Amino acid sequence: MSASPVSRMQFMMCAGTGCMASGSIEVKEALLKELAKRNLQDEVQIIMTGCNGFCAMGPLVVVYPDGVFYNQVKPEHAPLIVEEHVLKGRVVEKLLFKEEAAKDRVPLMRDIGFFSLQRLIVLRNRGLIDAENIDEYIARDGYAALGKVLTEMTPEDVIEEIKKSGLRGRGGGGFPTGLKWEECRRYESFPKFTICNGDEGDPGAFMDRSVMEGDPHSVLEGMAISGYAIGAEQGYIYVRAEYPLAIQRLQKAIEDARDYGLLGKDILGKGFNFDIGIYPGAGAFVCGESTALMFSIEGKRGMPRIKPPRSAEAGLWNQPTNLNNVETFANLNPIILNGADWYASIGTEGSKGTKVFALTGAVNNVGLVEVPMGTTLKTLIFDIGGGIPKKRKFKAAQIGGPSGGCIPSGSEGVEIDYESLQSAGAMMGSGGVVIMDNLTCMVDTARFFIDFCVEESCGKCVPCREGLKVMYDKLTDIVEGRGEEGDVEFLFELGHHINNTSHCGLGKSAANPVLSTIHHFRHEYDAHIRDKHCPALVCPSLIDFVVIEEKCKMCGMCFRNCPSDAIIWEKKKVARIDTEKCTKCRTCITNCKFDAIR
């Protein structure tokens, strides 16, 4: 990125949902005011971009042409930034990024491990363009792939290119995209439809939201290419109504693309007609399943149906329909422009390209990352994610959303691709990764995800509707001290029954959190049931809330942080807990560095 002729400097400000929630608009207004005050408004340009990915450190400002990265910027920093950086050419040291264990701060974005170890294909325009300006997308080869397929390739050529690239659907199933398109094209019935699944419902996941907010034209272009390949003239984007910014930017992008002749009738004068509509969903997790999603668009209750027929033969309104998710469509422009061989050279034998992950939980660098398939879990957690906060130990990574599985400590070398994750007892899913440290109770974690699945079950089939509720009640008994011998075996048998007899993919994987944690953390279940003790000190019913005298360093941290004045402490004396006042909030446990409370 280089400064434009009319401005010697550009401030690229993240305008993703995370940074906007933490005040990026207020920071922009403060900078504009300060620049105007010093008559610098014509020398410095402020551009609001899509999500930068480093959401935990927002609001973010990247200053070009140098690429200086400022994090956690507040409106009151505006005078300092303008005075030091714009006028004196000196970076503002205190706003630079610093790793938890590092001594020095890092001035340039490209030198920060969170960014430098990623490979951006889907997120190629991250932080570089104004999401609401179609000209900026076009300036970075936007719609060039659509132009290429319309002028140089037949629909069959496009399908062969996608098949050759090895691109697999990024929504969770991992089905080869080119094969899906080929099947859909084979059916002659018309009209046909192509649908973008933007119904992102996994807890902690925001990959699709980020792309729709930050690079909406990449989704539209991918859908148009898909429409050309399968013979569709109409597309729909199914996106959660809880994503208002994504809907707003997609709608503007559609209108701008129509004005430029990139959507609508006779696109680029090549006789291809294709348009896109937006369908806001009501936020049901089950509508992420393809057939439930299509029922929802038709105005019916969103419930999965039995297959066959597959959607490629009889999908939306019983017509041939192709459905891919946001990330899949965003991959298409680079594949068409750079070629299938280029894309297939990235990743592993069975999993090509890159994958976007929402990295959350007990990790220093929370945010959105894109890495080549085959990257190890260790690289993701420790090199890009910056490791576990407060020198705590890595315990497990939950991958694949609420129905994914846990990969325990000791397996950090596992490669992230479809086959390796499945072998390790997890799955790719849509890309949610939740990191857990030694203060995480795996029984309680399993209960959390089963609770989510109980709430989101559509209720159509008995194993999912009734079995998950029974499973949740049993887990509640265990974490509240009512567990009995035989409970683990019961959960194991019930979990396999639910997975084997449910109708849809969601039900067939809903019990995975329980099965996975039993497999890797059976000892924690046994401790809850037999010893009536929670080893991670998470389940209040199974904690004594007593200070261990020989471990107490008399530092007073528990005393200073207790919100209910339940800690009795004096200098050079061991702390004690007044059980009459204690509310079992665990604040003392999370603040004690010496594990002195049991």
XYZ file of C-alpha atoms in Angstrom:
598
model
C 0.000 0.000 0.000
C 1.402 3.389 -0.954
C 0.066 6.825 -0.184
C -2.066 8.486 -2.860
C -0.692 11.577 -4.694
C -2.950 13.854 -2.682
C -2.005 12.491 0.722
C 1.422 11.676 2.092
C 0.035 9.341 4.727
C -2.910 7.006 5.130
C -4.507 5.805 8.354
C -6.218 2.459 7.713
C -8.684 2.057 10.548
C -10.390 -1.240 11.275
C -14.160 -0.912 11.000
C -15.088 -4.499 11.751
C -17.759 -5.158 14.342
C -15.185 -5.774 17.093
C -13.276 -2.533 16.606
C -16.448 -0.515 16.096
C -17.770 -1.890 19.384
C -14.578 -0.788 21.117
C -14.701 2.731 19.690
C -13.052 2.939 16.255
C -15.636 5.466 15.014
C -14.872 7.745 17.960
C -11.134 7.393 17.273
C -11.686 8.350 13.632
C -13.666 11.459 14.613
C -10.977 12.491 17.102
C -8.228 12.083 14.490
C -10.189 14.062 11.888
C -10.739 16.842 14.398
C -7.070 16.937 15.368
C -5.892 16.916 11.747
C -8.245 19.758 10.873
C -7.075 21.701 13.898
C -3.503 21.568 12.555
C -4.565 22.093 8.913
C -3.326 18.607 7.959
C -6.599 17.254 6.600
C -5.310 17.283 3.000
C -2.074 15.507 3.861
C -3.464 12.567 5.798
C -6.247 10.298 4.596
C -8.329 8.178 6.971
C -9.874 5.028 5.456
C -12.218 2.698 7.300
C -11.443 -0.905 6.315
C -12.956 -4.276 7.019
C -11.975 -6.441 9.972
C -8.219 -6.609 10.502
C -8.480 -9.878 12.384
C -6.704 -8.887 15.596
C -9.971 -8.224 17.373
C -8.699 -8.510 20.942
C -6.383 -5.518 20.451
C -8.816 -3.046 18.887
C -9.362 -0.350 17.948
C -6.580 -0.794 15.400
C -4.866 1.770 13.173
C -2.250 0.878 10.545
C -0.318 3.870 9.214
C 0.980 3.662 5.641
C 3.246 3.850 3.710
C 5.410 2.416 6.536
C 2.894 -0.051 7.959
C 3.183 1.063 11.587
C 0.672 -0.835 13.693
C -1.090 0.857 16.605
C -3.375 -1.111 18.887
C -5.919 -0.267 21.591
C -6.112 3.295 20.310
C -8.462 5.661 22.128
C -9.837 9.068 21.088
C -7.581 10.818 23.621
C -4.544 9.444 21.743
C -5.370 11.495 18.624
C -3.337 14.647 19.560
C -0.316 12.480 20.441
C -0.474 10.497 17.179
C -0.759 13.619 15.065
C 1.971 15.465 16.963
C 4.485 12.622 17.087
C 3.806 10.480 14.013
C 2.395 12.940 11.470
C 4.406 16.049 12.339
C 7.640 14.704 13.850
C 7.867 11.347 12.081
C 8.264 9.379 15.292
C 6.227 6.323 16.213
C 4.136 6.492 19.366
C 5.902 3.835 21.393
C 3.165 3.163 23.938
C 0.600 2.306 21.263
C 2.773 -0.329 19.585
C 1.998 -4.012 20.004
C 3.862 -6.041 22.611
C 3.775 -9.808 23.131
C 3.050 -10.851 26.717
C 6.511 -12.299 27.366
C 8.518 -9.931 25.123
C 10.613 -6.987 26.300
C 10.248 -4.773 23.265
C 7.289 -3.467 21.349
C 6.952 -4.181 17.621
C 6.481 -1.146 15.341
C 5.573 -2.762 12.002
C 2.572 -4.917 11.262
C 4.592 -7.300 9.081
C 6.903 -8.135 12.014
C 4.128 -9.198 14.393
C 3.854 -12.991 14.571
C 0.076 -12.892 14.526
C 0.207 -11.414 11.003
C 3.534 -12.537 9.567
C 2.869 -16.286 9.879
C -0.444 -16.201 8.067
C -1.038 -16.744 4.351
C -3.923 -14.695 3.041
C -6.068 -15.884 0.160
C -9.616 -15.508 1.469
C -8.579 -12.515 3.582
C -6.346 -11.048 0.846
C -7.943 -7.603 1.113
C -7.956 -7.541 4.905
C -7.326 -4.061 6.204
C -6.388 -2.780 2.735
C -9.653 -1.616 1.206
C -12.764 0.298 2.119
C -15.425 -2.423 2.121
C -18.039 0.024 0.859
C -16.017 1.213 -2.136
C -16.302 -1.054 -5.182
C -13.480 0.799 -6.945
C -11.027 -0.279 -4.247
C -12.069 -3.928 -4.699
C -11.678 -3.630 -8.465
C -8.247 -2.014 -8.013
C -7.099 -5.234 -6.343
C -8.200 -7.495 -9.230
C -11.786 -7.590 -8.057
C -14.222 -8.944 -10.685
C -11.267 -9.777 -12.960
C -12.002 -13.469 -12.384
C -15.627 -12.989 -13.376
C -14.456 -11.191 -16.490
C -12.088 -14.043 -17.285
C -14.682 -16.808 -17.000
C -17.204 -14.854 -19.103
C -14.743 -14.066 -21.886
C -12.322 -16.998 -21.921
C -13.960 -20.034 -20.303
C -17.000 -22.230 -20.830
C -19.005 -23.300 -17.756
C -17.436 -26.744 -18.123
C -13.959 -25.163 -18.125
C -14.762 -23.370 -14.866
C -15.980 -26.558 -13.199
C -12.879 -28.475 -14.316
C -10.639 -25.721 -12.977
C -12.328 -25.794 -9.581
C -12.176 -29.604 -9.487
C -8.484 -29.487 -10.364
C -7.780 -26.936 -7.619
C -8.968 -29.367 -4.942
C -11.125 -26.735 -3.245
C -13.399 -28.336 -0.644
C -16.427 -26.658 0.920
C -15.394 -24.620 3.939
C -18.759 -24.854 5.693
C -17.857 -27.996 7.582
C -18.608 -30.979 5.364
C -15.560 -30.543 3.170
C -17.309 -31.833 0.039
C -15.349 -31.111 -3.188
C -16.748 -27.876 -4.600
C -16.170 -28.725 -8.256
C -18.002 -32.054 -7.960
C -20.972 -30.336 -6.345
C -21.102 -27.799 -9.199
C -20.761 -30.540 -11.806
C -23.707 -32.455 -10.396
C -25.848 -29.331 -10.227
C -25.057 -28.390 -13.836
C -26.001 -31.873 -15.016
C -29.688 -31.409 -14.140
C -31.555 -29.603 -16.922
C -34.468 -28.285 -14.891
C -34.652 -24.471 -14.775
C -34.513 -22.150 -12.903
C -31.473 -23.098 -10.873
C -30.146 -21.299 -7.822
C -26.860 -20.719 -6.074
C -26.964 -19.924 -2.374
C -24.352 -18.472 -0.046
C -24.633 -19.907 3.449
C -23.793 -17.037 5.803
C -25.695 -18.527 8.740
C -22.712 -18.640 11.039
C -23.887 -19.905 14.411
C -20.957 -21.584 16.155
C -20.137 -20.009 19.542
C -17.081 -17.812 19.143
C -16.950 -18.069 15.345
C -16.920 -14.970 13.151
C -15.032 -15.985 10.007
C -17.927 -15.480 7.616
C -19.101 -12.316 9.299
C -15.651 -10.814 8.882
C -15.523 -11.597 5.155
C -19.044 -10.309 4.519
C -18.287 -7.098 6.419
C -14.776 -6.540 5.138
C -14.801 -7.845 1.568
C -18.415 -8.295 0.423
C -17.624 -8.095 -3.293
C -15.431 -11.207 -3.032
C -18.560 -13.144 -2.032
C -20.680 -11.635 -4.797
C -18.035 -12.362 -7.432
C -17.713 -15.963 -6.268
C -21.466 -16.430 -6.421
C -21.625 -15.006 -9.939
C -18.883 -17.412 -11.067
C -20.809 -20.278 -9.493
C -24.016 -19.153 -11.205
C -22.262 -19.099 -14.573
C -20.823 -22.570 -14.000
C -24.054 -24.317 -12.979
C -26.443 -22.310 -15.188
C -28.202 -20.237 -12.503
C -29.488 -16.693 -12.906
C -30.450 -16.038 -9.295
C -28.489 -16.227 -6.075
C -29.401 -15.731 -2.431
C -27.255 -14.874 0.560
C -28.682 -16.339 3.752
C -27.215 -14.264 6.561
C -28.098 -13.904 10.212
C -30.178 -10.874 11.128
C -27.768 -10.490 14.082
C -25.166 -9.386 11.532
C -26.585 -5.934 10.652
C -23.249 -4.514 9.481
C -22.707 -7.469 7.153
C -26.211 -7.075 5.715
C -25.700 -3.340 5.243
C -22.404 -3.758 3.387
C -23.630 -6.693 1.297
C -26.678 -4.677 0.250
C -24.542 -1.706 -0.781
C -22.148 -3.997 -2.610
C -25.033 -5.564 -4.561
C -26.366 -2.144 -5.552
C -22.905 -0.928 -6.605
C -22.268 -4.104 -8.609
C -25.587 -3.635 -10.416
C -24.671 -0.019 -11.217
C -21.362 -1.221 -12.695
C -23.044 -3.922 -14.798
C -21.450 -6.713 -12.750
C -24.811 -8.069 -11.600
C -28.134 -8.061 -13.407
C -28.865 -8.504 -17.122
C -26.217 -9.162 -19.777
C -23.222 -8.900 -17.457
C -20.189 -7.374 -19.212
C -22.123 -7.661 -22.455
C -21.677 -11.445 -22.548
C -25.324 -12.436 -22.339
C -25.024 -13.785 -18.780
C -27.829 -12.799 -16.428
C -27.310 -13.127 -12.680
C -28.603 -11.267 -9.663
C -28.424 -11.721 -5.900
C -30.873 -11.178 -3.062
C -30.304 -11.188 0.695
C -32.378 -13.307 3.043
C -31.868 -12.427 6.749
C -32.301 -15.506 8.924
C -33.752 -15.528 12.422
C -30.677 -17.037 14.019
C -31.483 -20.743 14.357
C -28.320 -22.836 14.462
C -29.991 -25.668 12.564
C -30.506 -23.365 9.568
C -26.815 -23.769 8.876
C -27.828 -27.189 7.536
C -28.465 -26.867 3.805
C -31.999 -28.267 3.533
C -33.180 -26.430 6.673
C -31.748 -23.221 5.236
C -33.649 -23.681 1.980
C -36.913 -24.381 3.831
C -36.334 -21.143 5.742
C -35.930 -19.159 2.502
C -39.173 -20.721 1.264
C -40.917 -19.349 4.351
C -41.228 -22.708 6.070
C -39.915 -23.882 9.416
C -36.184 -24.488 9.197
C -35.839 -28.246 9.671
C -33.513 -30.666 7.846
C -35.072 -33.227 5.535
C -34.016 -36.720 4.640
C -31.727 -37.069 1.602
C -31.896 -38.032 -1.252
C -32.720 -36.137 -3.307
C -29.660 -33.987 -2.856
C -29.995 -30.230 -3.155
C -28.095 -30.286 -6.445
C -31.080 -32.152 -7.913
C -33.999 -30.744 -5.889
C -33.110 -27.904 -3.537
C -34.692 -24.483 -3.230
C -38.320 -24.658 -4.420
C -37.481 -28.190 -5.550
C -35.127 -26.859 -8.225
C -31.414 -27.689 -8.765
C -29.464 -25.642 -6.215
C -25.821 -25.170 -5.345
C -24.978 -24.098 -1.797
C -21.531 -23.027 -0.588
C -20.504 -20.998 2.388
C -18.968 -17.513 2.478
C -15.353 -18.655 2.692
C -15.733 -21.058 -0.231
C -17.009 -18.299 -2.516
C -14.253 -15.911 -1.374
C -11.639 -18.434 -2.583
C -12.808 -18.376 -6.206
C -11.316 -15.127 -7.496
C -7.681 -16.120 -6.703
C -8.184 -19.658 -8.025
C -9.489 -18.445 -11.388
C -6.841 -15.738 -11.754
C -3.824 -17.737 -10.494
C -4.864 -21.141 -11.741
C -5.803 -24.449 -10.179
C -2.187 -25.665 -10.026
C -1.182 -22.682 -7.912
C -3.972 -23.320 -5.429
C -3.362 -27.066 -5.330
C 0.297 -26.434 -4.481
C -0.798 -25.037 -1.097
C -1.827 -27.362 1.721
C -1.724 -31.135 2.075
C -2.473 -34.066 -0.205
C -6.166 -34.199 0.684
C -6.771 -30.631 1.858
C -5.759 -27.846 -0.509
C -5.427 -24.130 0.050
C -5.836 -22.269 3.300
C -8.377 -22.189 6.115
C -9.682 -19.259 8.108
C -10.063 -19.827 11.846
C -11.625 -17.808 14.636
C -9.060 -18.269 17.390
C -10.627 -17.688 20.803
C -10.453 -18.742 24.437
C -7.342 -18.926 26.633
C -4.857 -17.574 24.107
C -3.043 -14.243 24.051
C -3.796 -13.242 20.467
C -7.517 -13.699 20.011
C -8.688 -13.016 16.476
C -9.187 -14.164 12.932
C -6.344 -16.035 11.224
C -5.798 -17.706 7.844
C -3.176 -20.436 7.553
C -2.237 -23.054 4.951
C -3.808 -26.462 5.405
C -1.276 -28.644 7.208
C -0.196 -25.968 9.678
C 0.272 -27.577 13.080
C -1.923 -26.820 16.043
C 1.237 -25.780 17.904
C 1.997 -23.060 15.348
C -1.577 -21.827 15.534
C -1.640 -21.616 19.331
C 1.884 -20.574 20.255
C 3.407 -18.780 17.248
C 0.347 -17.013 15.845
C -1.811 -17.044 18.953
C 1.038 -15.967 21.226
C 0.579 -18.846 23.686
C -1.459 -19.187 26.848
C -1.921 -16.068 29.041
C -0.433 -15.711 32.544
C 2.016 -18.577 31.995
C -0.762 -21.126 32.407
C -0.588 -24.492 30.687
C -2.308 -25.493 27.468
C -4.921 -28.136 28.214
C -6.973 -28.693 25.058
C -8.275 -27.161 21.840
C -11.916 -27.552 20.911
C -12.122 -27.536 17.115
C -15.132 -27.756 14.849
C -17.811 -25.789 16.642
C -20.254 -27.025 19.306
C -20.343 -30.517 17.844
C -16.589 -30.738 17.306
C -14.081 -32.524 19.488
C -11.217 -31.715 21.846
C -7.554 -32.231 21.048
C -5.604 -32.553 24.327
C -2.208 -31.289 25.397
C 0.494 -33.545 23.972
C -1.125 -33.556 20.529
C -0.079 -30.043 19.521
C 1.824 -31.480 16.575
C -1.356 -32.529 14.788
C -1.687 -30.932 11.368
C -4.797 -28.919 10.657
C -6.473 -30.559 7.691
C -9.677 -32.537 7.215
C -8.165 -35.993 7.587
C -5.729 -35.282 10.441
C -8.318 -33.564 12.602
C -10.765 -36.409 12.111
C -8.096 -38.915 13.095
C -7.409 -36.871 16.227
C -11.065 -36.990 17.264
C -12.053 -33.496 16.151
C -13.228 -32.038 12.851
C -12.652 -28.976 10.714
C -16.195 -27.671 10.995
C -16.519 -24.091 9.868
C -13.315 -23.027 11.638
C -13.991 -22.227 15.277
C -11.027 -22.969 17.573
C -11.450 -22.546 21.335
C -8.243 -22.842 23.373
C -8.518 -24.052 26.955
C -5.960 -23.793 29.776
C -5.501 -25.752 32.999
C -8.282 -23.775 34.679
C -10.852 -25.320 32.333
C -13.053 -28.155 33.564
C -13.625 -30.569 30.697
C -16.840 -31.986 32.179
C -18.291 -28.509 32.493
C -17.085 -27.702 28.972
C -18.896 -30.737 27.585
C -21.997 -29.661 29.493
C -21.764 -26.161 27.976
C -21.719 -27.451 24.406
C -24.481 -29.998 25.039
C -26.602 -27.203 26.530
C -26.073 -25.259 23.297
C -27.117 -28.258 21.206
C -30.207 -28.859 23.362
C -31.310 -25.276 22.815
C -30.631 -25.385 19.075
C -32.033 -28.835 18.272
C -34.912 -28.479 15.826
C -36.696 -31.320 17.627
C -37.541 -33.320 14.540
C -35.896 -36.598 15.517
C -36.125 -38.270 18.925
C -32.442 -39.161 19.519
C -31.368 -35.532 19.183
C -34.404 -33.948 20.852
C -34.686 -36.281 23.849
C -31.230 -37.834 24.030
C -29.362 -34.546 24.308
C -31.639 -33.360 27.119
C -31.022 -36.591 29.043
C -27.307 -36.162 28.432
C -27.391 -32.553 29.676
C -29.264 -33.543 32.869
C -26.750 -36.289 33.578
C -23.815 -33.900 33.117
C -25.508 -31.390 35.420
C -25.795 -34.075 38.091
C -22.078 -34.797 37.757
C -20.869 -31.179 38.005
C -23.193 -30.530 40.961
C -21.950 -33.518 42.937
C -24.731 -36.022 42.268
C -22.766 -38.218 39.877
C -22.842 -41.982 40.370
C -20.825 -44.972 39.252
C -21.934 -46.004 35.775
C -22.750 -42.454 34.628
C -19.760 -42.292 32.286
C -20.646 -45.584 30.658
C -24.240 -44.401 30.269
C -23.107 -41.149 28.618
C -20.783 -43.049 26.318
C -23.517 -45.418 25.157
C -26.111 -42.662 24.802
C -23.692 -40.465 22.866
C -23.018 -43.130 20.287
C -26.746 -43.828 19.996
C -27.494 -40.150 19.323
C -24.731 -39.862 16.728
C -25.733 -43.090 14.968
C -29.497 -42.546 14.778
C -30.067 -38.799 14.300
C -31.200 -37.653 10.855
C -29.027 -34.646 10.007
C -25.340 -33.864 10.254
C -25.854 -31.670 13.297
C -27.524 -34.445 15.296
C -25.011 -36.994 14.089
C -22.185 -35.003 15.672
C -23.985 -33.369 18.617
C -22.643 -35.809 21.216
C -19.023 -35.362 20.128
C -18.049 -32.976 22.972
C -19.022 -35.607 25.531
C -17.476 -38.544 23.692
C -14.294 -36.591 23.031
C -13.836 -35.425 26.626
C -14.571 -38.900 27.986
C -11.918 -40.287 25.647
C -9.212 -37.789 26.588
C -10.217 -36.706 30.110
C -11.886 -39.714 31.702
C -9.970 -39.033 34.917
C -11.804 -35.731 35.348
C -15.184 -37.438 35.100
C -14.009 -39.977 37.695
C -12.791 -37.218 40.034
C -16.190 -35.500 39.861
C -18.087 -38.719 40.491
C -15.889 -40.644 42.931
C -13.972 -37.916 44.775
C -16.652 -35.223 44.546
C -13.856 -32.905 43.466
C -13.379 -30.695 40.402
C -9.631 -30.817 39.566
C -9.791 -27.535 37.622
C -11.673 -25.804 40.458
C -14.489 -24.690 38.183
C -17.596 -26.464 39.508
C -18.604 -24.558 42.716
C -20.416 -27.527 44.245
C -17.186 -29.513 44.152
C -14.826 -26.904 45.618
C -14.104 -26.610 49.373
C -13.141 -22.907 49.223
C -10.400 -23.404 51.809
C -6.914 -21.846 51.783
C -4.053 -24.377 51.743
C -1.739 -22.897 54.392
C 1.507 -24.394 53.115
C 0.894 -22.954 49.627
C -0.302 -19.488 50.659
C 2.382 -16.813 50.095
C 0.433 -14.218 52.112
C 0.379 -11.851 49.110
C -3.197 -10.709 49.711
C -4.316 -10.957 46.058
C -7.403 -12.942 47.061
C -8.233 -10.336 49.720
C -7.898 -7.413 47.327
C -10.027 -8.970 44.587
C -12.823 -10.657 46.575
C -16.080 -8.823 45.681
C -17.936 -10.017 48.799
C -15.339 -9.280 51.520
C -15.141 -12.975 52.330
C -11.332 -13.077 52.643
C -9.726 -12.497 56.034
C -6.102 -11.413 55.580
C -3.364 -9.359 57.225
C 0.217 -8.745 56.120
C 2.513 -11.709 56.788
C -0.434 -13.917 57.703
C -2.115 -16.757 55.835
C -5.462 -15.784 54.304
C -8.693 -17.428 55.391
C -12.121 -17.626 53.732
C -15.287 -16.700 55.637
C -17.681 -19.340 54.269
C -20.663 -17.379 55.592
C -19.858 -14.474 53.251
C -18.369 -16.487 50.376
C -20.579 -16.523 47.251
C -18.407 -19.138 45.497
C -17.709 -16.767 42.598
C -14.151 -18.183 42.229
C -12.530 -14.740 42.039
C -10.024 -15.776 44.723
C -9.085 -18.901 42.721
C -8.520 -17.082 39.447
C -6.367 -14.427 41.159
C -4.201 -16.765 43.238
C -0.919 -17.446 41.421
C 0.092 -20.217 43.836
C -2.890 -22.609 43.609
C -3.386 -22.088 47.328
C -7.176 -22.498 47.363
C -8.955 -25.802 46.983
